[in-house]
C-alpha atoms as one frame of an Amber mdcrd trajectory, in Angstrom:
protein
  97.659 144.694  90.819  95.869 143.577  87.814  94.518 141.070  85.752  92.332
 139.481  83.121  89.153 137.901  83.649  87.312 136.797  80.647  89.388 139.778
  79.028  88.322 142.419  81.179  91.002 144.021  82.982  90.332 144.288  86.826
  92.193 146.413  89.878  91.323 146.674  93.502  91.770 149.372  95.273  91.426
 149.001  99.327  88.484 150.923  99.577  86.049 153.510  97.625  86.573 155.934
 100.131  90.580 156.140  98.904  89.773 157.031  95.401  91.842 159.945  95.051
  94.738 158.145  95.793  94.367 155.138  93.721  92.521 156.749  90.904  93.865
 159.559  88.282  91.650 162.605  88.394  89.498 162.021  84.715  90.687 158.693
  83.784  87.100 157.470  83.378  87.437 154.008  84.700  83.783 152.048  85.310
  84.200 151.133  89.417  82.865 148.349  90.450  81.986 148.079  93.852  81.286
 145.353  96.754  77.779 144.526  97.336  77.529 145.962 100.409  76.848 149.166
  99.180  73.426 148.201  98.491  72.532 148.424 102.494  75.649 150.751 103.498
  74.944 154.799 102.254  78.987 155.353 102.962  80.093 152.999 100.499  77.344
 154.879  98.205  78.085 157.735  98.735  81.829 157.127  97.950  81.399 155.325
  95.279  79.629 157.973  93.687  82.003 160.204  94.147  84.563 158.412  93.081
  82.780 158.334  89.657  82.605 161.893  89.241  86.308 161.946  90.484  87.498
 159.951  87.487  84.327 161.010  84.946  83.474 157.337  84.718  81.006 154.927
  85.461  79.652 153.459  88.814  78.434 150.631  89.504  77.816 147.983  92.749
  78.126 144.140  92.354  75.238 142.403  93.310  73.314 141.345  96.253  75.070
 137.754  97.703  73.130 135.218  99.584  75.953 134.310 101.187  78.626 137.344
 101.079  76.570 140.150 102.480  79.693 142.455 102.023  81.129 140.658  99.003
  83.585 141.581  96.251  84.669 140.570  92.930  86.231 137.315  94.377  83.207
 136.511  96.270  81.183 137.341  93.201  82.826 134.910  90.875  82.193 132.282
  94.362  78.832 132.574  93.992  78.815 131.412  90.620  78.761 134.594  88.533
  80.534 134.182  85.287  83.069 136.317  83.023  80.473 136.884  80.745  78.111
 138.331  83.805  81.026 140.504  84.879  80.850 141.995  81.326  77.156 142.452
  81.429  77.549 144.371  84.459  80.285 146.714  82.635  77.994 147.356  79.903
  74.856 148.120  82.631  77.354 150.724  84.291  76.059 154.012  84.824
């Protein structure tokens, strides 16, 4: 399911390690991932992966004080605002 944030579309997918099954091969999406890939080398890893999987861009949300494995919901929580979201599209790599 989708939808718009400050005009940026948005999916979920259950986890990065189920790209292939969520994500065309090539589409070259930007993923955004949950912030606890900064301490966890499997969500890394995957997410990496999943990047080259779809030729896109990667990229993990930010460190939380108080979501240590936090997502796009928890991100927006902690005060982050559409216009950060987009920032973090544009830093993508």
């Amino acid at each position: 399911m989708g939808y718009l944030r400050g005009e940026v579309p948005i999916g979920a997918m259950a986890g990065v390690s189920h790209y292939k099954v969520t994500l065309q091969k090539g589409c070259g999406y930007t993923i955004i991932f949950d912030s606890d890939g900064w301490s966890n080398p499997m969500v890394t890893l995957n997410l990496v992966n999943a990047g080259v999987w779809c030729d896109g861009k990667i990229q993990l949300l930010p460190k939380m004080k108080d979501y240590p494995k936090g997502g796009i919901c928890e991100y927006f929580k902690s005060g982050y605002t559409a216009h950060d979201f987009q920032q973090l599209l544009k830093d993508a790599y």
